[in-house]
PDB file of C-alpha atoms in Angstrom:
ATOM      1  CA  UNK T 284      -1.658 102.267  -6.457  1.00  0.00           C
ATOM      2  CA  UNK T 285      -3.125 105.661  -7.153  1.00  0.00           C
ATOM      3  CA  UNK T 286      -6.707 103.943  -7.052  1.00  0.00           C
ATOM      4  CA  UNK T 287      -7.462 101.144  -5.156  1.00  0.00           C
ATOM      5  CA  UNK T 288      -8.758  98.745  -7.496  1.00  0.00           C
ATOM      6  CA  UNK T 289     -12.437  96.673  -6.741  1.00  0.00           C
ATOM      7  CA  UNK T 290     -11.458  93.354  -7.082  1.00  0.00           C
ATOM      8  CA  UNK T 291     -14.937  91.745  -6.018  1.00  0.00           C
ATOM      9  CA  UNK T 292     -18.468  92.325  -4.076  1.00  0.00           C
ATOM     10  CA  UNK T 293     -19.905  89.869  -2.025  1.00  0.00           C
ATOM     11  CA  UNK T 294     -23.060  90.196  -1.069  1.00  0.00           C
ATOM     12  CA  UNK T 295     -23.832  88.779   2.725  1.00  0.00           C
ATOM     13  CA  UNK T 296     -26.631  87.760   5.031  1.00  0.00           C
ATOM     14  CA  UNK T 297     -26.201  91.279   6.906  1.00  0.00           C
ATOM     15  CA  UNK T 298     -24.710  94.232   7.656  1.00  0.00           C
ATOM     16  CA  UNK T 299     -20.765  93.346   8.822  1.00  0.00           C
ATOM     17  CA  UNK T 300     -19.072  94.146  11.883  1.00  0.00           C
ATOM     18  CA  UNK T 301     -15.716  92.079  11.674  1.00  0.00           C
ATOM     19  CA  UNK T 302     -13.540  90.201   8.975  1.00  0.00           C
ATOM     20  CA  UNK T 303     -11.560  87.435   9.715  1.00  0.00           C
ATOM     21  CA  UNK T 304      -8.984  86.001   6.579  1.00  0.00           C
ATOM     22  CA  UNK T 305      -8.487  82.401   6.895  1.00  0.00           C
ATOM     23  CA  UNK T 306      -7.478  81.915   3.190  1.00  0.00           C
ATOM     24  CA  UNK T 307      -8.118  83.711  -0.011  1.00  0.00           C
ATOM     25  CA  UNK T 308     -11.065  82.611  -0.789  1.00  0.00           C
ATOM     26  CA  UNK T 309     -12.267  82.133   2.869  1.00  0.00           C
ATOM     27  CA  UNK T 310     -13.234  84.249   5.715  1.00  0.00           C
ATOM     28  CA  UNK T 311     -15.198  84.681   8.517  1.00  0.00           C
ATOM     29  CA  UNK T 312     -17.628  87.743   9.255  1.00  0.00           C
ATOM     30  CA  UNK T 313     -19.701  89.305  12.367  1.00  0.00           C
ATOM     31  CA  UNK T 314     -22.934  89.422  11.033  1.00  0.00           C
ATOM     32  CA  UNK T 315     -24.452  92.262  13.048  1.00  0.00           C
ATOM     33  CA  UNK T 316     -28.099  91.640  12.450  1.00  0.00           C
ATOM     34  CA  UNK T 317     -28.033  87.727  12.972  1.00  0.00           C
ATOM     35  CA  UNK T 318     -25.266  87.725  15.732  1.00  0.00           C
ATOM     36  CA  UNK T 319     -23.829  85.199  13.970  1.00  0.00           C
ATOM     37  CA  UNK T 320     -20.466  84.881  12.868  1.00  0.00           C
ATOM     38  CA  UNK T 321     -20.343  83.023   9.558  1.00  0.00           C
ATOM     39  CA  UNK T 322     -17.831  81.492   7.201  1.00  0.00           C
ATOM     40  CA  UNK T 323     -18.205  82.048   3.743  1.00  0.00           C
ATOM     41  CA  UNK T 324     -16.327  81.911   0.008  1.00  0.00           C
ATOM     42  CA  UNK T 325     -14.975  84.298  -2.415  1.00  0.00           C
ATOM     43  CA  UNK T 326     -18.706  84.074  -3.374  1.00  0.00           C
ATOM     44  CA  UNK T 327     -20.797  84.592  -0.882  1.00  0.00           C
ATOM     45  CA  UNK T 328     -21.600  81.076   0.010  1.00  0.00           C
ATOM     46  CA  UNK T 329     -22.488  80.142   3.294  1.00  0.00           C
ATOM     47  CA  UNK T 330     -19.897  77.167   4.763  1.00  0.00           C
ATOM     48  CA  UNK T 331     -20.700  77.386   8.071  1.00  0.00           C
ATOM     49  CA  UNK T 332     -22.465  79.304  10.847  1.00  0.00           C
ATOM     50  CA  UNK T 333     -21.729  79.910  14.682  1.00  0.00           C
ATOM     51  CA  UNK T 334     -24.502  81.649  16.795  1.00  0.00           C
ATOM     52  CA  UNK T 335     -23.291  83.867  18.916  1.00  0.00           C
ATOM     53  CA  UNK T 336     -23.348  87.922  19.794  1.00  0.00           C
ATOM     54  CA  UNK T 337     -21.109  88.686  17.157  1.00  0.00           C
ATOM     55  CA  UNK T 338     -19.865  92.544  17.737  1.00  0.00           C
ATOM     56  CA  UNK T 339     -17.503  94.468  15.927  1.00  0.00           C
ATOM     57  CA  UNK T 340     -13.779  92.768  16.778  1.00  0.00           C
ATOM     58  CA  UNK T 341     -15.173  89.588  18.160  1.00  0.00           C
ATOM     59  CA  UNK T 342     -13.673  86.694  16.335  1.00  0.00           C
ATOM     60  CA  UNK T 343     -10.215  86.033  14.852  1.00  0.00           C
ATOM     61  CA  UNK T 344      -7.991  83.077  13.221  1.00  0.00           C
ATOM     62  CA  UNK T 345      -5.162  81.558  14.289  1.00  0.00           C
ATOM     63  CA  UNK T 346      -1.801  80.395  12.624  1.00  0.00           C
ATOM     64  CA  UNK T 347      -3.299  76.797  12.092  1.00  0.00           C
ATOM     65  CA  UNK T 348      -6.790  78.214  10.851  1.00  0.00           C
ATOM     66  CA  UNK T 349      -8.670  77.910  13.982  1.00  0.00           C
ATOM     67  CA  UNK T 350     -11.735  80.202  14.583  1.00  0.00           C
ATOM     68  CA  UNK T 351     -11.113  81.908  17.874  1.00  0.00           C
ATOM     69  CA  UNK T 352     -14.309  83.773  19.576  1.00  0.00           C
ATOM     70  CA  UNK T 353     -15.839  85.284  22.362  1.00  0.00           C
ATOM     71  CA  UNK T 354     -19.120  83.998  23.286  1.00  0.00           C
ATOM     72  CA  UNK T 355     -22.395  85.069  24.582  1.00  0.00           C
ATOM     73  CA  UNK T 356     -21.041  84.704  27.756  1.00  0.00           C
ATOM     74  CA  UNK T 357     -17.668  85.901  27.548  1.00  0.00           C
ATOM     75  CA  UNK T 358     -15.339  83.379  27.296  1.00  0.00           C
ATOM     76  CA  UNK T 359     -13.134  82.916  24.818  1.00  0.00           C
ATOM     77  CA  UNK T 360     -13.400  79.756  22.526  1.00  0.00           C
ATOM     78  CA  UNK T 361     -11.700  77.922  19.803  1.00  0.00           C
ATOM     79  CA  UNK T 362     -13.221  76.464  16.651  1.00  0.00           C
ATOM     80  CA  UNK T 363     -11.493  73.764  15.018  1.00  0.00           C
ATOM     81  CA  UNK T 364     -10.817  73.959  11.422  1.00  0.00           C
ATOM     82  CA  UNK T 365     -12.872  71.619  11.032  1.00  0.00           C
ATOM     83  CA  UNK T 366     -15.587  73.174  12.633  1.00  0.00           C
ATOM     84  CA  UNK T 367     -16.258  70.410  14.633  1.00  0.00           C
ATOM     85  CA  UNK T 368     -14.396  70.770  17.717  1.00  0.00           C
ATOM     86  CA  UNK T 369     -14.790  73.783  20.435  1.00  0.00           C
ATOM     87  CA  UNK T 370     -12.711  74.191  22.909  1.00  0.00           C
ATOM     88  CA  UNK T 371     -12.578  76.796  25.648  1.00  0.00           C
ATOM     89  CA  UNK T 372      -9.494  78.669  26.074  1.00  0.00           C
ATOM     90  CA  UNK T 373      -9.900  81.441  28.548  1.00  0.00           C
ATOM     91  CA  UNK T 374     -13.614  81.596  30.837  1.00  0.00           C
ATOM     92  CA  UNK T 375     -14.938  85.157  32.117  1.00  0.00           C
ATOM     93  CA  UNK T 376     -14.397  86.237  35.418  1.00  0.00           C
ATOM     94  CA  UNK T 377     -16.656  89.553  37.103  1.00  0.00           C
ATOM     95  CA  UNK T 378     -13.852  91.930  36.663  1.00  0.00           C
ATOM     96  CA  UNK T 379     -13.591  92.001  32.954  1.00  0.00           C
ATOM     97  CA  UNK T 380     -15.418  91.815  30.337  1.00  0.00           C
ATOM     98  CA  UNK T 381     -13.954  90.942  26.733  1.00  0.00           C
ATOM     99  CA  UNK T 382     -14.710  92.815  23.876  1.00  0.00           C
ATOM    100  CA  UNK T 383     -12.147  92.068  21.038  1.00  0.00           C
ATOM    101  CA  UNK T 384      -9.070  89.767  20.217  1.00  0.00           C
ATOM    102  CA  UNK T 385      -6.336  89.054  18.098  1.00  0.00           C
ATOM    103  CA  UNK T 386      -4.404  85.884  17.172  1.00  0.00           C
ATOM    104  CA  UNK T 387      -1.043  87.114  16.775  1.00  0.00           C
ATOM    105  CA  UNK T 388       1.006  85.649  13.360  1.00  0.00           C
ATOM    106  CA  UNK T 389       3.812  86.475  14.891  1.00  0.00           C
ATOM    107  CA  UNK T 390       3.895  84.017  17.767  1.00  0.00           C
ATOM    108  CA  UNK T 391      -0.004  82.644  18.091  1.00  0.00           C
ATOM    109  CA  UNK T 392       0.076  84.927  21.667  1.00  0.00           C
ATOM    110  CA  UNK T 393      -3.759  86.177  21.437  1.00  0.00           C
ATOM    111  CA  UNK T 394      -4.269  89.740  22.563  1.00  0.00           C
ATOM    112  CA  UNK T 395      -7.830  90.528  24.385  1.00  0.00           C
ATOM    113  CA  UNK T 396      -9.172  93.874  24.853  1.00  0.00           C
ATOM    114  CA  UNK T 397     -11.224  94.165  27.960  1.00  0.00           C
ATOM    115  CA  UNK T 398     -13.414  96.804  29.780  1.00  0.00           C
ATOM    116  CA  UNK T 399     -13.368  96.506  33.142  1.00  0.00           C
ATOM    117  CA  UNK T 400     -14.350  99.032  36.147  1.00  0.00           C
ATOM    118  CA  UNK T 401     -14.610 101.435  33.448  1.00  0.00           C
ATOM    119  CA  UNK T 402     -10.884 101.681  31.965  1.00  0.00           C
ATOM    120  CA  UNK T 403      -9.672  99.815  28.887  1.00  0.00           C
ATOM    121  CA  UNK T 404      -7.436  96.719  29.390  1.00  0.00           C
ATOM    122  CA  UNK T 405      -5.358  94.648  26.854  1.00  0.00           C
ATOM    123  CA  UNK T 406      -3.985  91.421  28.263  1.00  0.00           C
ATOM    124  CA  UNK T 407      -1.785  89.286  26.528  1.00  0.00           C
ATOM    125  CA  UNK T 408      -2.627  85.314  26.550  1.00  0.00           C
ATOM    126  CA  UNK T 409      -0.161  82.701  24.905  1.00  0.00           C
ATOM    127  CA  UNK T 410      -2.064  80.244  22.645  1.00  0.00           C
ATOM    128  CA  UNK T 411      -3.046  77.881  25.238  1.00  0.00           C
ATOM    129  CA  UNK T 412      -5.090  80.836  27.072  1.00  0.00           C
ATOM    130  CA  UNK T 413      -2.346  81.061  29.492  1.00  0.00           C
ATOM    131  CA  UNK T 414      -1.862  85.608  30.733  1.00  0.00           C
ATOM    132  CA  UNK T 415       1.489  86.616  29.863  1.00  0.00           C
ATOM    133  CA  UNK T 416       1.492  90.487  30.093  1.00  0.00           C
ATOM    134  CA  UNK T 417      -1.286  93.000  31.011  1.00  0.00           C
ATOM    135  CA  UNK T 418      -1.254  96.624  29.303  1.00  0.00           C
ATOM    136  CA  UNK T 419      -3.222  99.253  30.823  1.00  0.00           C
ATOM    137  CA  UNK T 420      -0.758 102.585  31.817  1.00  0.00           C
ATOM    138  CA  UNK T 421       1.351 104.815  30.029  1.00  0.00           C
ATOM    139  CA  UNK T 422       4.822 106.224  31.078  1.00  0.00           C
ATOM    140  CA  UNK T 423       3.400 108.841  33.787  1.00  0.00           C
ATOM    141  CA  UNK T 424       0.315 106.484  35.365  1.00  0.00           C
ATOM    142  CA  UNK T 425      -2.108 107.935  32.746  1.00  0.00           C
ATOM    143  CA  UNK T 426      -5.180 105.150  31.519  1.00  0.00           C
ATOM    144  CA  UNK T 427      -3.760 104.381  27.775  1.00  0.00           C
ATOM    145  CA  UNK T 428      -7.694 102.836  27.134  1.00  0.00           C
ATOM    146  CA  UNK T 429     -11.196 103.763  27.332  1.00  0.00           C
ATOM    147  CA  UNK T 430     -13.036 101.444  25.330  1.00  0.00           C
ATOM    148  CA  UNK T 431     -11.345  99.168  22.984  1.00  0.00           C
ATOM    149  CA  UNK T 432     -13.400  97.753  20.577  1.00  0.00           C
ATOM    150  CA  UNK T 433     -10.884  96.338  17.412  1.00  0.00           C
ATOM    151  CA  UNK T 434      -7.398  94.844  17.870  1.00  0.00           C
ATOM    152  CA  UNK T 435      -4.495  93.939  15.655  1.00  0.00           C
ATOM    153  CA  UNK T 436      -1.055  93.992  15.542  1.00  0.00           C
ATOM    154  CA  UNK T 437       1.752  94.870  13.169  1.00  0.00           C
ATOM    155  CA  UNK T 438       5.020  93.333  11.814  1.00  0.00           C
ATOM    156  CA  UNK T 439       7.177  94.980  14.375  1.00  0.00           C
ATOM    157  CA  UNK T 440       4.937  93.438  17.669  1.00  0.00           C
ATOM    158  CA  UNK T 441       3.221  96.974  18.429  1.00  0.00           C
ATOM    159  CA  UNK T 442      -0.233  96.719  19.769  1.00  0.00           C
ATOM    160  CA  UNK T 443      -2.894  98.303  17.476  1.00  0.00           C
ATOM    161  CA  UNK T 444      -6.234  99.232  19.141  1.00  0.00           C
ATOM    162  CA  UNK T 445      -9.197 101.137  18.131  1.00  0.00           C
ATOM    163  CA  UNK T 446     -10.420 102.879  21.068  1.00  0.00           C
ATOM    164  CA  UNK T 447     -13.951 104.285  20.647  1.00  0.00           C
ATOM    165  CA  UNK T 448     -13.959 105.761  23.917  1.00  0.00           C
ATOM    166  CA  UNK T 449     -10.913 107.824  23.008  1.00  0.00           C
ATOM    167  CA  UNK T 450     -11.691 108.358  19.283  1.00  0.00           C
ATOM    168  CA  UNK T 451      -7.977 107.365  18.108  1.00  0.00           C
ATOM    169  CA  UNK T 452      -5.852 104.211  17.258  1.00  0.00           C
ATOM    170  CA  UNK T 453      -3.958 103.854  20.346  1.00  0.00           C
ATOM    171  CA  UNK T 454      -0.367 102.059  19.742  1.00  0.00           C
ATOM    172  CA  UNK T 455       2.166 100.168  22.117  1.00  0.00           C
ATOM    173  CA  UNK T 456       5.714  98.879  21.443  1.00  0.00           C
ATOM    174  CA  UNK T 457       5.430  94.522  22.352  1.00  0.00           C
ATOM    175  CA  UNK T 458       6.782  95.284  25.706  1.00  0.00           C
ATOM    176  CA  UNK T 459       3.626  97.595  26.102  1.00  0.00           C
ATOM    177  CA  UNK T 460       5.273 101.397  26.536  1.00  0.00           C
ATOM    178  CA  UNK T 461       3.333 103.764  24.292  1.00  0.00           C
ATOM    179  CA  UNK T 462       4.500 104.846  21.001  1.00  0.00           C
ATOM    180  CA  UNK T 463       1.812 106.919  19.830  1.00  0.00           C
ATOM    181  CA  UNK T 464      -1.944 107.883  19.466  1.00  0.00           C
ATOM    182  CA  UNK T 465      -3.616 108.576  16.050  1.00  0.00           C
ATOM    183  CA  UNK T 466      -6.725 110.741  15.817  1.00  0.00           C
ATOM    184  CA  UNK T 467      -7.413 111.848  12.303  1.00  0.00           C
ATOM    185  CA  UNK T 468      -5.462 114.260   9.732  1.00  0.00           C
ATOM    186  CA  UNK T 469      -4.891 117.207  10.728  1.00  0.00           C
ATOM    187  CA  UNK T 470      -4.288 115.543  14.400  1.00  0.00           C
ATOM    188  CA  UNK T 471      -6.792 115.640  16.860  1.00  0.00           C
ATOM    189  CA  UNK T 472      -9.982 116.798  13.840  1.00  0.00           C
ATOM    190  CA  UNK T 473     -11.509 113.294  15.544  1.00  0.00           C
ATOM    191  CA  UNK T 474     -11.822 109.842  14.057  1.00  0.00           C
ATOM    192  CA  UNK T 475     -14.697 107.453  14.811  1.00  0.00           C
ATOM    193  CA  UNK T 476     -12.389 104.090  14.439  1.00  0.00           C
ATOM    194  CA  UNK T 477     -13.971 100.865  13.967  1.00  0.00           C
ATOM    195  CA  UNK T 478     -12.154  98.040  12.435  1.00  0.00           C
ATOM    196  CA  UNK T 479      -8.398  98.038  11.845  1.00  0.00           C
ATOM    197  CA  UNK T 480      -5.550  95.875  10.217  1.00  0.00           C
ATOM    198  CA  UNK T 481      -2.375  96.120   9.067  1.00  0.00           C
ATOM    199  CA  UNK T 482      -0.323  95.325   5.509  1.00  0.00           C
ATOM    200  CA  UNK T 483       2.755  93.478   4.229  1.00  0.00           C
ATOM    201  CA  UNK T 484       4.735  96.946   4.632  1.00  0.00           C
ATOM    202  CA  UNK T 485       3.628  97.645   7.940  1.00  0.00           C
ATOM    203  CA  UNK T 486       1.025 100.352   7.035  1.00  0.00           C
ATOM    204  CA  UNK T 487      -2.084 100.855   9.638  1.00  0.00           C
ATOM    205  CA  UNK T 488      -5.579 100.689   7.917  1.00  0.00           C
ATOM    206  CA  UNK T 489      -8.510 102.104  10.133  1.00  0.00           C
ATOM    207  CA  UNK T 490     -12.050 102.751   9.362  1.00  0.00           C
ATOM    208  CA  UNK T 491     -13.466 106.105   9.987  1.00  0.00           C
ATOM    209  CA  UNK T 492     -17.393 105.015  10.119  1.00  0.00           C
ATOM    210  CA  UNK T 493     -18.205 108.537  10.102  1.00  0.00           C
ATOM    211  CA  UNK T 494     -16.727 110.031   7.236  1.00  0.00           C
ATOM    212  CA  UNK T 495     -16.888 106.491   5.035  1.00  0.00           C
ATOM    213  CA  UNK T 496     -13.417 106.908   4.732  1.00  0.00           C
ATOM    214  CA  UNK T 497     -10.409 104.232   5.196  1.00  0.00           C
ATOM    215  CA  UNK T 498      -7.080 105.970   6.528  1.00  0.00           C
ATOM    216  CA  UNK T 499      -3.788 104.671   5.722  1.00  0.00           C
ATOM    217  CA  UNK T 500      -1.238 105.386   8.540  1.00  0.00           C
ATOM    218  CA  UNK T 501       2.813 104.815   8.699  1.00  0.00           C
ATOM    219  CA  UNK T 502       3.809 102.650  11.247  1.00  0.00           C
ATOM    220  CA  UNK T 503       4.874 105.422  13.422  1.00  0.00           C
ATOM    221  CA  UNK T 504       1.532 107.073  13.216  1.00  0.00           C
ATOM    222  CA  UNK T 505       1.992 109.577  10.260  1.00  0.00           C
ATOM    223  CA  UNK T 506      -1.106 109.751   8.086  1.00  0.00           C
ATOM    224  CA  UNK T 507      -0.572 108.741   4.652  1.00  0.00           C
ATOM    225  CA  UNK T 508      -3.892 109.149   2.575  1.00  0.00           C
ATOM    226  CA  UNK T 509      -7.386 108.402   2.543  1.00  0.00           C
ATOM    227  CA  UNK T 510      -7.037 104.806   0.597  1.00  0.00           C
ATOM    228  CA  UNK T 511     -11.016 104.343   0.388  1.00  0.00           C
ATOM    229  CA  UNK T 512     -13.743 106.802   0.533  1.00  0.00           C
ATOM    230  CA  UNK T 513     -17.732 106.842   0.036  1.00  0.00           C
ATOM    231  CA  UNK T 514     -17.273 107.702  -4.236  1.00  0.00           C
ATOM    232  CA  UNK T 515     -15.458 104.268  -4.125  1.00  0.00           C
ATOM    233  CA  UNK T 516     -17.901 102.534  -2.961  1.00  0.00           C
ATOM    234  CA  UNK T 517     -17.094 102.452   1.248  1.00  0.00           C
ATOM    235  CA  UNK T 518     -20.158 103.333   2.700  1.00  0.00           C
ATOM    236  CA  UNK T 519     -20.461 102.835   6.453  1.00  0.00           C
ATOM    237  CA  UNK T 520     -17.274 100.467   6.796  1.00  0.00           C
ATOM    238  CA  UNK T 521     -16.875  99.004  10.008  1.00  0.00           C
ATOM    239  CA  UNK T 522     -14.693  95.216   9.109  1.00  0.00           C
ATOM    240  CA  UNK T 523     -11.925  95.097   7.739  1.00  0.00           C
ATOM    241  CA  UNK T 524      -9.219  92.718   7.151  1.00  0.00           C
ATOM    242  CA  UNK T 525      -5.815  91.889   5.023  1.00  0.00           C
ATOM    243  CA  UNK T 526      -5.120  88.615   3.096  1.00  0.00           C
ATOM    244  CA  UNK T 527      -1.072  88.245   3.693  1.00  0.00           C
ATOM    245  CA  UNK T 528      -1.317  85.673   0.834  1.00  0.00           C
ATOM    246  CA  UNK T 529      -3.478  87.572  -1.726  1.00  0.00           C
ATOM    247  CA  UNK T 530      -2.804  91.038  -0.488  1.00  0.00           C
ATOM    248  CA  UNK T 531      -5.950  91.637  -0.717  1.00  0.00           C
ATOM    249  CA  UNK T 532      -7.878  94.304   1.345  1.00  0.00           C
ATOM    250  CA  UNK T 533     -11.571  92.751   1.996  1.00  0.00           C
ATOM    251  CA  UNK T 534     -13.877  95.751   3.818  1.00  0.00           C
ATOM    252  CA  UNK T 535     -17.637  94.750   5.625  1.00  0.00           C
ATOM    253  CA  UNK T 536     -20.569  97.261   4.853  1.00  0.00           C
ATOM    254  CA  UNK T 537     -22.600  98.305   7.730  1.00  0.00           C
ATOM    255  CA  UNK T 538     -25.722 100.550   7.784  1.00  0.00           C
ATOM    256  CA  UNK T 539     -28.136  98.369   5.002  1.00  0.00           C
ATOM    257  CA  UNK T 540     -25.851  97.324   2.058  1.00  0.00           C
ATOM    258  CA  UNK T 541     -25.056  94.025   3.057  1.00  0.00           C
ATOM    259  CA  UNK T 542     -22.078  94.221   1.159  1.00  0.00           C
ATOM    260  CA  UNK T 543     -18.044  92.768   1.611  1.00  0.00           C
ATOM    261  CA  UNK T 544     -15.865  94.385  -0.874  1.00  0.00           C
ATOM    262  CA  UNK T 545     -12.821  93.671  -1.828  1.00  0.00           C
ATOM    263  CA  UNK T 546      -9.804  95.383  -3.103  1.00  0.00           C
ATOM    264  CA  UNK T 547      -6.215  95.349  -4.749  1.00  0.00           C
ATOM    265  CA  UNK T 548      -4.364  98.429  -3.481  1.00  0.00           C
ATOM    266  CA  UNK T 549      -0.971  97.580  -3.319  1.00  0.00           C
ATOM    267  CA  UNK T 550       1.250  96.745  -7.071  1.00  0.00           C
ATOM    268  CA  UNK T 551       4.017  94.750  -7.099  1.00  0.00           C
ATOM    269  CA  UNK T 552       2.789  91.616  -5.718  1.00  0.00           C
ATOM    270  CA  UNK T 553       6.127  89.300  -6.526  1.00  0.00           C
ATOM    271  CA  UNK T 554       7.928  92.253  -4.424  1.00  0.00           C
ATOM    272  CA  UNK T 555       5.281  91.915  -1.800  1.00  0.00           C
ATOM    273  CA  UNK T 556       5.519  88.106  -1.541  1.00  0.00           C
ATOM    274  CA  UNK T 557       9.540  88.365  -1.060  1.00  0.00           C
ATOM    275  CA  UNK T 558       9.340  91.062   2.000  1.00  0.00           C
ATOM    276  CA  UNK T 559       5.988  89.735   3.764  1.00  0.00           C
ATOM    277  CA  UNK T 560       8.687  87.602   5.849  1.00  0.00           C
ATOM    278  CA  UNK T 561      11.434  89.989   5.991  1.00  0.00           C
ATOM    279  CA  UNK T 562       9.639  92.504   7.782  1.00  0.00           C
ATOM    280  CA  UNK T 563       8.051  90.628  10.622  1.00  0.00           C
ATOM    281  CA  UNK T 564      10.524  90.485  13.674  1.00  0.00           C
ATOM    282  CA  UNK T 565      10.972  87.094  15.726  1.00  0.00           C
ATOM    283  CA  UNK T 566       9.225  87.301  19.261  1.00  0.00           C
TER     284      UNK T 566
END
């Protein structure tokens, strides 16, 4: 669409850090302020609450609609859907310290971005909390992360971080080799990326908390546009999240609006609904 179009506001306890879809009219989101990380409705309503020090890509869902976090203390838990039952999948150790995850839709693997003895780590878990695969060089030795602070991944397997320490989206192929590294239009201007998700056709969505802007990236790294900007209403947007079912785009306020807006971006949803399938690859 040449304009996104606002779909809904939600106003929320706080300023937002993360977005997590669990149905179209459900999500969770980091509440900065409260350090909570709440579930609430299409309007606003608060369903449930988990204390905890909710920061930026914290917190994610599952295939089955499980809440999956990291706690004060660094290990990483799971939240029935009934909210009734926690379980804890992974527990801390010294070395690392966890500061975002993923629950893959493509095979429930959960992908964990950790800082430890100052480099950037992503380790791959299977659903059970079980390490499959660790990520951490390039193809010459190099450190491929600083400080990863969002993850997500997109309908091919690739590995889609936001590096803060870096200032760039830093991508991997499934197998973990490095594909490419996105830092703003023209390349290398600088990009302050916060949170980060990807779309039914495989596009890369990244906030730029700076510049209030959204970028819209191929799946080989090539920007596209600027899909939301501050005269649209995106003013200091740090969550962000796609509905696969809706194809909706929901984005969390920070800096004092206390805002979630959502938005319709993409025509064509009967098209949409026959290729979300199609596109994602069997790992």
């Amino acid at each position: 669409m040449s304009n996104p179009v606002l779909h809904r506001s939600v106003t929320v306890p706080g300023d937002i850090c993360h977005i997590s879809c669990v149905t179209p009219d459900r999500v969770w989101i980091g509440d900065h302020d409260g350090k909570n990380i709440i579930l609430i409705n299409s309007e606003g309503d608060i369903l449930h609450m988990t204390n905890v020090m909710s920061m930026r890509g914290q917190h994610t869902v599952n295939l089955t609609g499980d809440l999956i976090y990291i706690d004060r203390d660094g290990n990483i838990i799971k939240l029935s859907q009934d909210n009734r039952t926690k379980t804890t999948l992974i527990k801390k150790t010294e070395e690392w310290e966890p500061k975002c995850i993923y629950s893959s839709h493509l095979n429930g693997d959960l992908l964990v971005g950790i800082w430890s003895y100052k480099k950037g780590i992503i380790a791959r878990y299977n659903g059970s909390g079980q390490l499959k695969q660790i990520i951490q060089h390039g193809n010459t030795g190099q450190k491929l992360y600083y400080d990863p602070i969002y993850i997500t991944e997109n309908n091919n397997g690739d590995v889609i971080v936001s590096d803060l320490g870096h200032h760039a989206v830093v991508v991997t192929d499934y197998e973990g080799r490095p594909r490419f590294s996105y830092s703003g239009p023209p390349s290398g201007s600088g990009l302050f990326p916060q949170g980060i998700c990807t779309d039914a056709l495989s596009h890369i969505l990244v906030c730029d908390f700076i510049t209030s802007t959204i970028h819209m990236i191929d799946r080989d790294g090539h920007f596209l546009s600027l899909i939301l900007t501050r005269p649209q209403g995106i003013n200091g947007p740090m969550g962000l999240s796609y509905d696969d079912k809706s194809h909706l785009l929901w984005v969390g306020l920070y800096g004092g609006e206390k805002k979630v807006r959502v938005y319709r971006y993409i025509e064509r949803q009967d098209y949409l609904q026959s290729i979300t399938n199609q596109s994602k690859i069997n790992i």
